[in-house]
Amino acid sequence: MNGTPLQVVGLTGIGEVHAGDDVAGLVVDALHAQRASLNDGDVLAVSSKVVSKAAGLSVTATERDEVVLRESRRLVAARRTPTGVARVVEAAAGPVMAAAGVDASNVEGDVVLTLPPDPDAAARDLRERLHELTGAVVGVVVTDTAGRAWRTGQTDFALGAAGLDVLDDLRGTVDAQGRDLSVTARAVADEIAAAADLVKGKTRGVPAALLRGLADLVLPGTEHGPGARSLVRDAAGDWFRLGHVEAVRAALGAGGVEPPPVAPGPVPERLGRAAEVALAAGPVTGGAVTVEGPELHLRAADEFSLGALTQRVLSALWAEFLAGLVQRGPDGVVVRVVELPR
Amino acid sequence: MNGTPLQVVGLTGIGEVHAGDDVAGLVVDALHAQRASLNDGDVLAVSSKVVSKAAGLSVTATERDEVVLRESRRLVAARRTPTGVARVVEAAAGPVMAAAGVDASNVEGDVVLTLPPDPDAAARDLRERLHELTGAVVGVVVTDTAGRAWRTGQTDFALGAAGLDVLDDLRGTVDAQGRDLSVTARAVADEIAAAADLVKGKTRGVPAALLRGLADLVLPGTEHGPGARSLVRDAAGDWFRLGHVEAVRAALGAGGVEPPPVAPGPVPERLGRAAEVALAAGPVTGGAVTVEGPELHLRAADEFSLGALTQRVLSALWAEFLAGLVQRGPDGVVVRVVELPR
């Protein structure tokens, strides 16, 4: 095949990485063992796992949940699972991801690994050290793995980057037909991480890959570029700041209620949760909500409080895929529920 | 370099594609012109754009907004922009994406392209036709471009797939340390699309790429596999079924209000929107909400209605990054607002 193909080569033989190891040195040794060398314009993708191991970022696994919370800046969504709570959070390292990127796979013994606190700095260090060792001006991507909001499975993405145009911004340019590509900015650093994962693979003990053929994305040795942090949306641009359940609870001021389970469960259970959320949304004078069959019975000390409580219940029911029909009862309000289509 | 590298080659010279063209034939011609051929185990990634063009899926651009709505199954989030409304929707073609994948770039004249209604079927047809023409058993990915919830920029993903293990499911397997990889299922079809985009590129007129070195993911000729549709989360597994603003409005029953702008704007404007949402959330007997400086003044015909309206206003304010302090006024409720941190 001619043209300029992109080549992606997994670096085998790096072996187990320990605290204090020189990742750049291990990469260069692995390249030599494969009779390869680094060229100017190459891109090296390295799993965050080896960066974290070399930096000694391991914690005993008995504290995993606590570690996840410590590594989280903000809860985005959570669900109860049979073994605990699964959380999507804004990680201290930058991205929104499950469990703040705290990882128990491919680690020895009862420890978990945390992400490098500044992944772009880790990528810069690696880039500079590779230059010292080989003289080559390369791009570096520190990769990690994450799920996506609306797609199953995980893909690798750029957690950190140095020496790379992370975003190939086509805004203001035109396509082959002369049309304005006003909304197109390709997140090439993430695409590089994804391409590298096709040859790395979790089970194979291949924590790094060399990509050749992307020299047009690699910056001069004096420029490290904006880094992968620039690919994380800021709050103003984030239309999915909370999951839909979490958004409704937050709007009610009932953020502290235990997360719902992954599978929503039978209607009485969901009614109970809606009642709990409605009552957690701030004090209601004389407020009470009881589940009676397919109904919720609401009481409060005064009409104003009863109106507010009723509105809270209706909103909380929506987050349980239920709609309520409000009727006045002898001493309060009765809300009959029907299932909403999903 | 030795090992088994992954090679990704862009297919140049495909040129403009027209309704009725044989995409497989164009691909084979382009390969021949590059002195390449298809081998068993190769993966071909083709932009949905050429598939749609060949299928004649173009519509005049004056109707773009209408086309987006027609190609949408469900609204997920929307914001007003200076030129219209930007929408994230569940597209008829399957995935959640902006503007239902309706595309105006790289199309001639005043037309937009819609996505193939069954992208997996399109991938299967392409795979079978490539086999007819070349005898090779390959995997096919029909790629498209989409943004991500929490990351800026777009990446390519698998809109359709045939003859491919789209998900490399490691659940139940163990890592190099013998640990259960219980949560890992790599969406390799999406990673293939991303890798292909690194050599395709919107401005370059390179609508297809050949990937060599992934034969372990390619299925026998008689099996087309689950397709890319299987990578779309179902409703029960979707924690981000609506944007946070849309979730609050839906829980209030005020889904029909005009979307908020991309930039949230000054406080009085946000107060006005919150009032509108609160009143749209169903009839309130004698209900009225007026903006007076940094306050909202609420009235209703009875105490129950006033309580319900107050609760609606508080929830609607949250979606505007505002919190309200409720006070009883001479003839209703006064809600003073403070900005919430973002």
mmCIF file of N, CA and C in Angstrom, chain B residues 175-277:
data_model
loop_
_atom_site.group_PDB
_atom_site.id
_atom_site.type_symbol
_atom_site.label_atom_id
_atom_site.label_comp_id
_atom_site.label_asym_id
_atom_site.label_seq_id
_atom_site.Cartn_x
_atom_site.Cartn_y
_atom_site.Cartn_z
ATOM 1 N N ASP B 175 -6.995 -9.910 33.979
ATOM 2 C CA ASP B 175 -5.889 -9.111 33.473
ATOM 3 C C ASP B 175 -4.566 -9.825 33.712
ATOM 4 N N ALA B 176 -3.462 -9.138 33.407
ATOM 5 C CA ALA B 176 -2.136 -9.759 33.516
ATOM 6 C C ALA B 176 -1.815 -10.164 34.960
ATOM 7 N N GLN B 177 -2.536 -9.592 35.934
ATOM 8 C CA GLN B 177 -2.315 -9.947 37.346
ATOM 9 C C GLN B 177 -3.342 -10.954 37.853
ATOM 10 N N GLY B 178 -4.172 -11.511 36.933
ATOM 11 C CA GLY B 178 -5.181 -12.469 37.353
ATOM 12 C C GLY B 178 -6.413 -11.836 37.968
ATOM 13 N N ARG B 179 -6.548 -10.508 37.865
ATOM 14 C CA ARG B 179 -7.721 -9.823 38.421
ATOM 15 C C ARG B 179 -8.863 -9.849 37.422
ATOM 16 N N ASP B 180 -10.070 -9.931 37.944
ATOM 17 C CA ASP B 180 -11.271 -9.929 37.128
ATOM 18 C C ASP B 180 -11.453 -8.560 36.459
ATOM 19 N N LEU B 181 -11.564 -8.555 35.130
ATOM 20 C CA LEU B 181 -11.795 -7.286 34.424
ATOM 21 C C LEU B 181 -13.302 -7.075 34.288
ATOM 22 N N SER B 182 -13.964 -6.979 35.437
ATOM 23 C CA SER B 182 -15.416 -7.091 35.439
ATOM 24 C C SER B 182 -16.127 -5.951 34.743
ATOM 25 N N VAL B 183 -15.504 -4.810 34.642
ATOM 26 C CA VAL B 183 -16.234 -3.684 34.069
ATOM 27 C C VAL B 183 -15.703 -3.253 32.703
ATOM 28 N N THR B 184 -14.834 -4.055 32.120
ATOM 29 C CA THR B 184 -14.193 -3.598 30.902
ATOM 30 C C THR B 184 -14.769 -4.273 29.665
ATOM 31 N N ALA B 185 -15.327 -3.481 28.788
ATOM 32 C CA ALA B 185 -15.765 -3.955 27.477
ATOM 33 C C ALA B 185 -15.375 -2.863 26.494
ATOM 34 N N ARG B 186 -14.367 -3.119 25.709
ATOM 35 C CA ARG B 186 -13.825 -2.075 24.828
ATOM 36 C C ARG B 186 -14.687 -1.947 23.569
ATOM 37 N N ALA B 187 -15.117 -0.755 23.294
ATOM 38 C CA ALA B 187 -15.935 -0.497 22.105
ATOM 39 C C ALA B 187 -15.002 -0.344 20.905
ATOM 40 N N VAL B 188 -14.471 -1.465 20.436
ATOM 41 C CA VAL B 188 -13.423 -1.418 19.407
ATOM 42 C C VAL B 188 -13.933 -0.850 18.085
ATOM 43 N N ALA B 189 -15.212 -1.030 17.784
ATOM 44 C CA ALA B 189 -15.720 -0.466 16.523
ATOM 45 C C ALA B 189 -15.603 1.059 16.541
ATOM 46 N N ASP B 190 -15.859 1.667 17.702
ATOM 47 C CA ASP B 190 -15.698 3.118 17.816
ATOM 48 C C ASP B 190 -14.222 3.510 17.730
ATOM 49 N N GLU B 191 -13.348 2.696 18.307
ATOM 50 C CA GLU B 191 -11.917 2.999 18.241
ATOM 51 C C GLU B 191 -11.395 2.859 16.803
ATOM 52 N N ILE B 192 -11.969 1.923 16.062
ATOM 53 C CA ILE B 192 -11.605 1.778 14.646
ATOM 54 C C ILE B 192 -12.012 3.034 13.870
ATOM 55 N N ALA B 193 -13.234 3.515 14.136
ATOM 56 C CA ALA B 193 -13.709 4.732 13.461
ATOM 57 C C ALA B 193 -12.796 5.911 13.787
ATOM 58 N N ALA B 194 -12.383 6.012 15.055
ATOM 59 C CA ALA B 194 -11.514 7.109 15.484
ATOM 60 C C ALA B 194 -10.145 7.013 14.809
ATOM 61 N N ALA B 195 -9.590 5.805 14.761
ATOM 62 C CA ALA B 195 -8.284 5.613 14.112
ATOM 63 C C ALA B 195 -8.376 5.979 12.632
ATOM 64 N N ALA B 196 -9.465 5.575 11.989
ATOM 65 C CA ALA B 196 -9.635 5.862 10.558
ATOM 66 C C ALA B 196 -9.711 7.360 10.315
ATOM 67 N N ASP B 197 -10.350 8.090 11.248
ATOM 68 C CA ASP B 197 -10.497 9.536 11.066
ATOM 69 C C ASP B 197 -9.144 10.244 11.046
ATOM 70 N N LEU B 198 -8.155 9.659 11.700
ATOM 71 C CA LEU B 198 -6.826 10.284 11.719
ATOM 72 C C LEU B 198 -6.212 10.345 10.316
ATOM 73 N N VAL B 199 -6.626 9.446 9.433
ATOM 74 C CA VAL B 199 -6.109 9.526 8.049
ATOM 75 C C VAL B 199 -7.163 10.033 7.063
ATOM 76 N N LYS B 200 -8.433 10.015 7.482
ATOM 77 C CA LYS B 200 -9.464 10.490 6.559
ATOM 78 C C LYS B 200 -9.481 12.006 6.572
ATOM 79 N N GLY B 201 -10.141 12.594 7.531
ATOM 80 C CA GLY B 201 -10.110 14.049 7.623
ATOM 81 C C GLY B 201 -11.096 14.692 6.669
ATOM 82 N N LYS B 202 -11.887 15.599 7.235
ATOM 83 C CA LYS B 202 -12.988 16.196 6.492
ATOM 84 C C LYS B 202 -12.547 17.034 5.306
ATOM 85 N N THR B 203 -11.412 17.695 5.438
ATOM 86 C CA THR B 203 -11.031 18.638 4.385
ATOM 87 C C THR B 203 -10.286 17.950 3.254
ATOM 88 N N ARG B 204 -9.952 16.717 3.407
ATOM 89 C CA ARG B 204 -9.004 16.107 2.484
ATOM 90 C C ARG B 204 -9.660 15.301 1.368
ATOM 91 N N GLY B 205 -10.978 15.182 1.400
ATOM 92 C CA GLY B 205 -11.625 14.374 0.369
ATOM 93 C C GLY B 205 -11.209 12.924 0.423
ATOM 94 N N VAL B 206 -10.978 12.419 1.642
ATOM 95 C CA VAL B 206 -10.598 11.008 1.823
ATOM 96 C C VAL B 206 -11.689 10.349 2.660
ATOM 97 N N PRO B 207 -12.700 9.771 2.008
ATOM 98 C CA PRO B 207 -13.870 9.310 2.744
ATOM 99 C C PRO B 207 -13.787 7.871 3.243
ATOM 100 N N ALA B 208 -12.658 7.207 3.028
ATOM 101 C CA ALA B 208 -12.563 5.805 3.463
ATOM 102 C C ALA B 208 -11.135 5.487 3.860
ATOM 103 N N ALA B 209 -10.998 4.510 4.739
ATOM 104 C CA ALA B 209 -9.667 4.076 5.169
ATOM 105 C C ALA B 209 -9.663 2.566 5.325
ATOM 106 N N LEU B 210 -8.507 2.005 5.044
ATOM 107 C CA LEU B 210 -8.310 0.567 5.201
ATOM 108 C C LEU B 210 -7.463 0.345 6.442
ATOM 109 N N LEU B 211 -7.899 -0.554 7.331
ATOM 110 C CA LEU B 211 -7.128 -0.879 8.532
ATOM 111 C C LEU B 211 -6.663 -2.325 8.427
ATOM 112 N N ARG B 212 -5.367 -2.518 8.528
ATOM 113 C CA ARG B 212 -4.802 -3.862 8.438
ATOM 114 C C ARG B 212 -4.088 -4.183 9.747
ATOM 115 N N GLY B 213 -4.397 -5.359 10.323
ATOM 116 C CA GLY B 213 -3.762 -5.738 11.586
ATOM 117 C C GLY B 213 -4.775 -5.999 12.683
ATOM 118 N N LEU B 214 -6.047 -6.028 12.320
ATOM 119 C CA LEU B 214 -7.114 -6.251 13.297
ATOM 120 C C LEU B 214 -7.912 -7.512 12.975
ATOM 121 N N ALA B 215 -7.244 -8.476 12.313
ATOM 122 C CA ALA B 215 -7.956 -9.671 11.832
ATOM 123 C C ALA B 215 -8.644 -10.429 12.962
ATOM 124 N N ASP B 216 -8.115 -10.313 14.188
ATOM 125 C CA ASP B 216 -8.745 -11.030 15.298
ATOM 126 C C ASP B 216 -10.120 -10.474 15.661
ATOM 127 N N LEU B 217 -10.456 -9.302 15.149
ATOM 128 C CA LEU B 217 -11.787 -8.735 15.409
ATOM 129 C C LEU B 217 -12.777 -9.025 14.285
ATOM 130 N N VAL B 218 -12.273 -9.559 13.160
ATOM 131 C CA VAL B 218 -13.128 -9.764 11.982
ATOM 132 C C VAL B 218 -13.778 -11.143 12.044
ATOM 133 N N LEU B 219 -15.079 -11.184 11.783
ATOM 134 C CA LEU B 219 -15.858 -12.422 11.872
ATOM 135 C C LEU B 219 -15.821 -13.187 10.544
ATOM 136 N N PRO B 220 -16.127 -14.485 10.583
ATOM 137 C CA PRO B 220 -16.218 -15.250 9.336
ATOM 138 C C PRO B 220 -17.271 -14.651 8.393
ATOM 139 N N GLY B 221 -17.127 -14.970 7.117
ATOM 140 C CA GLY B 221 -17.986 -14.364 6.104
ATOM 141 C C GLY B 221 -19.470 -14.597 6.310
ATOM 142 N N THR B 222 -19.813 -15.659 7.014
ATOM 143 C CA THR B 222 -21.227 -15.982 7.231
ATOM 144 C C THR B 222 -21.836 -15.227 8.415
ATOM 145 N N GLU B 223 -20.983 -14.574 9.222
ATOM 146 C CA GLU B 223 -21.471 -13.868 10.424
ATOM 147 C C GLU B 223 -21.264 -12.368 10.264
ATOM 148 N N HIS B 224 -22.340 -11.620 10.433
ATOM 149 C CA HIS B 224 -22.188 -10.164 10.357
ATOM 150 C C HIS B 224 -22.032 -9.526 11.734
ATOM 151 N N GLY B 225 -22.298 -10.285 12.793
ATOM 152 C CA GLY B 225 -22.115 -9.755 14.147
ATOM 153 C C GLY B 225 -23.267 -8.863 14.585
ATOM 154 N N PRO B 226 -23.169 -8.306 15.793
ATOM 155 C CA PRO B 226 -24.295 -7.579 16.389
ATOM 156 C C PRO B 226 -24.515 -6.185 15.788
ATOM 157 N N GLY B 227 -23.518 -5.658 15.077
ATOM 158 C CA GLY B 227 -23.684 -4.330 14.488
ATOM 159 C C GLY B 227 -23.454 -3.220 15.492
ATOM 160 N N ALA B 228 -23.304 -2.006 14.961
ATOM 161 C CA ALA B 228 -23.020 -0.845 15.813
ATOM 162 C C ALA B 228 -24.244 -0.421 16.619
ATOM 163 N N ARG B 229 -25.441 -0.812 16.172
ATOM 164 C CA ARG B 229 -26.652 -0.495 16.933
ATOM 165 C C ARG B 229 -26.539 -1.020 18.364
ATOM 166 N N SER B 230 -25.824 -2.124 18.529
ATOM 167 C CA SER B 230 -25.684 -2.721 19.860
ATOM 168 C C SER B 230 -24.821 -1.862 20.783
ATOM 169 N N LEU B 231 -24.126 -0.872 20.247
ATOM 170 C CA LEU B 231 -23.319 0.013 21.083
ATOM 171 C C LEU B 231 -24.123 1.207 21.612
ATOM 172 N N VAL B 232 -25.358 1.348 21.146
ATOM 173 C CA VAL B 232 -26.211 2.440 21.645
ATOM 174 C C VAL B 232 -26.857 1.975 22.948
ATOM 175 N N ARG B 233 -26.713 2.764 23.998
ATOM 176 C CA ARG B 233 -27.324 2.412 25.291
ATOM 177 C C ARG B 233 -28.834 2.357 25.173
ATOM 178 N N ASP B 234 -29.454 1.400 25.841
ATOM 179 C CA ASP B 234 -30.917 1.408 25.892
ATOM 180 C C ASP B 234 -31.372 2.365 26.996
ATOM 181 N N ALA B 235 -32.673 2.657 27.007
ATOM 182 C CA ALA B 235 -33.208 3.666 27.915
ATOM 183 C C ALA B 235 -32.903 3.336 29.377
ATOM 184 N N ALA B 236 -33.014 2.063 29.765
ATOM 185 C CA ALA B 236 -32.831 1.695 31.169
ATOM 186 C C ALA B 236 -31.393 1.956 31.632
ATOM 187 N N GLY B 237 -30.433 1.834 30.722
ATOM 188 C CA GLY B 237 -29.035 2.021 31.101
ATOM 189 C C GLY B 237 -28.544 3.442 30.933
ATOM 190 N N ASP B 238 -29.439 4.328 30.504
ATOM 191 C CA ASP B 238 -29.022 5.691 30.166
ATOM 192 C C ASP B 238 -29.220 6.608 31.364
ATOM 193 N N TRP B 239 -28.132 7.026 31.983
ATOM 194 C CA TRP B 239 -28.202 7.917 33.153
ATOM 195 C C TRP B 239 -28.304 9.378 32.727
ATOM 196 N N PHE B 240 -28.199 9.627 31.410
ATOM 197 C CA PHE B 240 -28.194 11.000 30.899
ATOM 198 C C PHE B 240 -29.220 11.128 29.784
ATOM 199 N N ARG B 241 -30.435 10.717 30.140
ATOM 200 C CA ARG B 241 -31.500 10.656 29.167
ATOM 201 C C ARG B 241 -31.903 12.052 28.695
ATOM 202 N N LEU B 242 -31.715 13.034 29.554
ATOM 203 C CA LEU B 242 -31.972 14.433 29.203
ATOM 204 C C LEU B 242 -30.860 15.285 29.788
ATOM 205 N N GLY B 243 -30.638 16.459 29.195
ATOM 206 C CA GLY B 243 -29.745 17.429 29.808
ATOM 207 C C GLY B 243 -30.294 17.870 31.154
ATOM 208 N N HIS B 244 -29.441 18.494 31.990
ATOM 209 C CA HIS B 244 -29.925 18.826 33.339
ATOM 210 C C HIS B 244 -31.064 19.853 33.292
ATOM 211 N N VAL B 245 -31.008 20.788 32.373
ATOM 212 C CA VAL B 245 -32.099 21.763 32.247
ATOM 213 C C VAL B 245 -33.372 21.068 31.770
ATOM 214 N N GLU B 246 -33.220 20.223 30.757
ATOM 215 C CA GLU B 246 -34.374 19.528 30.184
ATOM 216 C C GLU B 246 -35.005 18.580 31.202
ATOM 217 N N ALA B 247 -34.183 17.955 32.056
ATOM 218 C CA ALA B 247 -34.705 17.032 33.064
ATOM 219 C C ALA B 247 -35.601 17.778 34.053
ATOM 220 N N VAL B 248 -35.135 18.942 34.499
ATOM 221 C CA VAL B 248 -35.924 19.716 35.462
ATOM 222 C C VAL B 248 -37.234 20.170 34.829
ATOM 223 N N ARG B 249 -37.156 20.644 33.604
ATOM 224 C CA ARG B 249 -38.386 21.064 32.915
ATOM 225 C C ARG B 249 -39.339 19.893 32.724
ATOM 226 N N ALA B 250 -38.800 18.733 32.347
ATOM 227 C CA ALA B 250 -39.655 17.563 32.130
ATOM 228 C C ALA B 250 -40.311 17.141 33.438
ATOM 229 N N ALA B 251 -39.540 17.183 34.537
ATOM 230 C CA ALA B 251 -40.096 16.787 35.830
ATOM 231 C C ALA B 251 -41.195 17.751 36.274
ATOM 232 N N LEU B 252 -41.116 19.007 35.808
ATOM 233 C CA LEU B 252 -42.154 19.990 36.114
ATOM 234 C C LEU B 252 -43.310 19.900 35.132
ATOM 235 N N GLY B 253 -43.139 19.136 34.071
ATOM 236 C CA GLY B 253 -44.169 19.085 33.039
ATOM 237 C C GLY B 253 -44.148 20.305 32.145
ATOM 238 N N ALA B 254 -42.996 20.988 32.064
ATOM 239 C CA ALA B 254 -42.882 22.221 31.273
ATOM 240 C C ALA B 254 -41.943 22.017 30.089
ATOM 241 N N GLY B 255 -42.047 20.859 29.443
ATOM 242 C CA GLY B 255 -41.133 20.510 28.353
ATOM 243 C C GLY B 255 -41.249 21.416 27.143
ATOM 244 N N GLY B 256 -42.374 22.105 26.985
ATOM 245 C CA GLY B 256 -42.608 22.855 25.755
ATOM 246 C C GLY B 256 -41.996 24.242 25.694
ATOM 247 N N VAL B 257 -41.387 24.712 26.793
ATOM 248 C CA VAL B 257 -40.836 26.074 26.808
ATOM 249 C C VAL B 257 -39.608 26.143 25.896
ATOM 250 N N GLU B 258 -39.443 27.304 25.242
ATOM 251 C CA GLU B 258 -38.306 27.534 24.344
ATOM 252 C C GLU B 258 -36.979 27.228 25.047
ATOM 253 N N PRO B 259 -36.013 26.626 24.358
ATOM 254 C CA PRO B 259 -34.747 26.283 25.023
ATOM 255 C C PRO B 259 -34.007 27.524 25.526
ATOM 256 N N PRO B 260 -33.207 27.369 26.567
ATOM 257 C CA PRO B 260 -32.389 28.486 27.032
ATOM 258 C C PRO B 260 -31.270 28.748 26.027
ATOM 259 N N PRO B 261 -30.682 29.958 26.085
ATOM 260 C CA PRO B 261 -29.578 30.237 25.169
ATOM 261 C C PRO B 261 -28.307 29.497 25.595
ATOM 262 N N VAL B 262 -27.359 29.382 24.661
ATOM 263 C CA VAL B 262 -26.076 28.735 24.953
ATOM 264 C C VAL B 262 -25.386 29.439 26.121
ATOM 265 N N ALA B 263 -25.314 30.784 26.058
ATOM 266 C CA ALA B 263 -24.768 31.558 27.182
ATOM 267 C C ALA B 263 -25.947 31.972 28.049
ATOM 268 N N PRO B 264 -25.905 31.714 29.368
ATOM 269 C CA PRO B 264 -27.094 31.873 30.206
ATOM 270 C C PRO B 264 -27.630 33.299 30.304
ATOM 271 N N GLY B 265 -26.797 34.320 30.083
ATOM 272 C CA GLY B 265 -27.308 35.694 30.075
ATOM 273 C C GLY B 265 -27.451 36.291 31.459
ATOM 274 N N PRO B 266 -27.908 37.559 31.521
ATOM 275 C CA PRO B 266 -28.022 38.273 32.801
ATOM 276 C C PRO B 266 -29.170 37.728 33.656
ATOM 277 N N VAL B 267 -29.103 38.031 34.972
ATOM 278 C CA VAL B 267 -30.058 37.477 35.936
ATOM 279 C C VAL B 267 -31.529 37.778 35.585
ATOM 280 N N PRO B 268 -31.885 39.029 35.224
ATOM 281 C CA PRO B 268 -33.307 39.290 34.946
ATOM 282 C C PRO B 268 -33.863 38.394 33.829
ATOM 283 N N GLU B 269 -33.035 38.151 32.814
ATOM 284 C CA GLU B 269 -33.458 37.267 31.724
ATOM 285 C C GLU B 269 -33.691 35.848 32.243
ATOM 286 N N ARG B 270 -32.800 35.399 33.132
ATOM 287 C CA ARG B 270 -32.927 34.043 33.676
ATOM 288 C C ARG B 270 -34.145 33.943 34.592
ATOM 289 N N LEU B 271 -34.412 35.028 35.333
ATOM 290 C CA LEU B 271 -35.609 35.047 36.187
ATOM 291 C C LEU B 271 -36.867 34.944 35.334
ATOM 292 N N GLY B 272 -36.874 35.655 34.225
ATOM 293 C CA GLY B 272 -38.029 35.620 33.334
ATOM 294 C C GLY B 272 -38.262 34.217 32.797
ATOM 295 N N ARG B 273 -37.162 33.531 32.480
ATOM 296 C CA ARG B 273 -37.297 32.172 31.949
ATOM 297 C C ARG B 273 -37.815 31.224 33.026
ATOM 298 N N ALA B 274 -37.304 31.391 34.249
ATOM 299 C CA ALA B 274 -37.767 30.540 35.352
ATOM 300 C C ALA B 274 -39.267 30.744 35.593
ATOM 301 N N ALA B 275 -39.712 32.002 35.517
ATOM 302 C CA ALA B 275 -41.141 32.303 35.694
ATOM 303 C C ALA B 275 -41.958 31.613 34.603
ATOM 304 N N GLU B 276 -41.455 31.688 33.389
ATOM 305 C CA GLU B 276 -42.160 31.075 32.258
ATOM 306 C C GLU B 276 -42.278 29.565 32.454
ATOM 307 N N VAL B 277 -41.184 28.931 32.882
ATOM 308 C CA VAL B 277 -41.188 27.479 33.097
ATOM 309 C C VAL B 277 -42.179 27.124 34.211
#
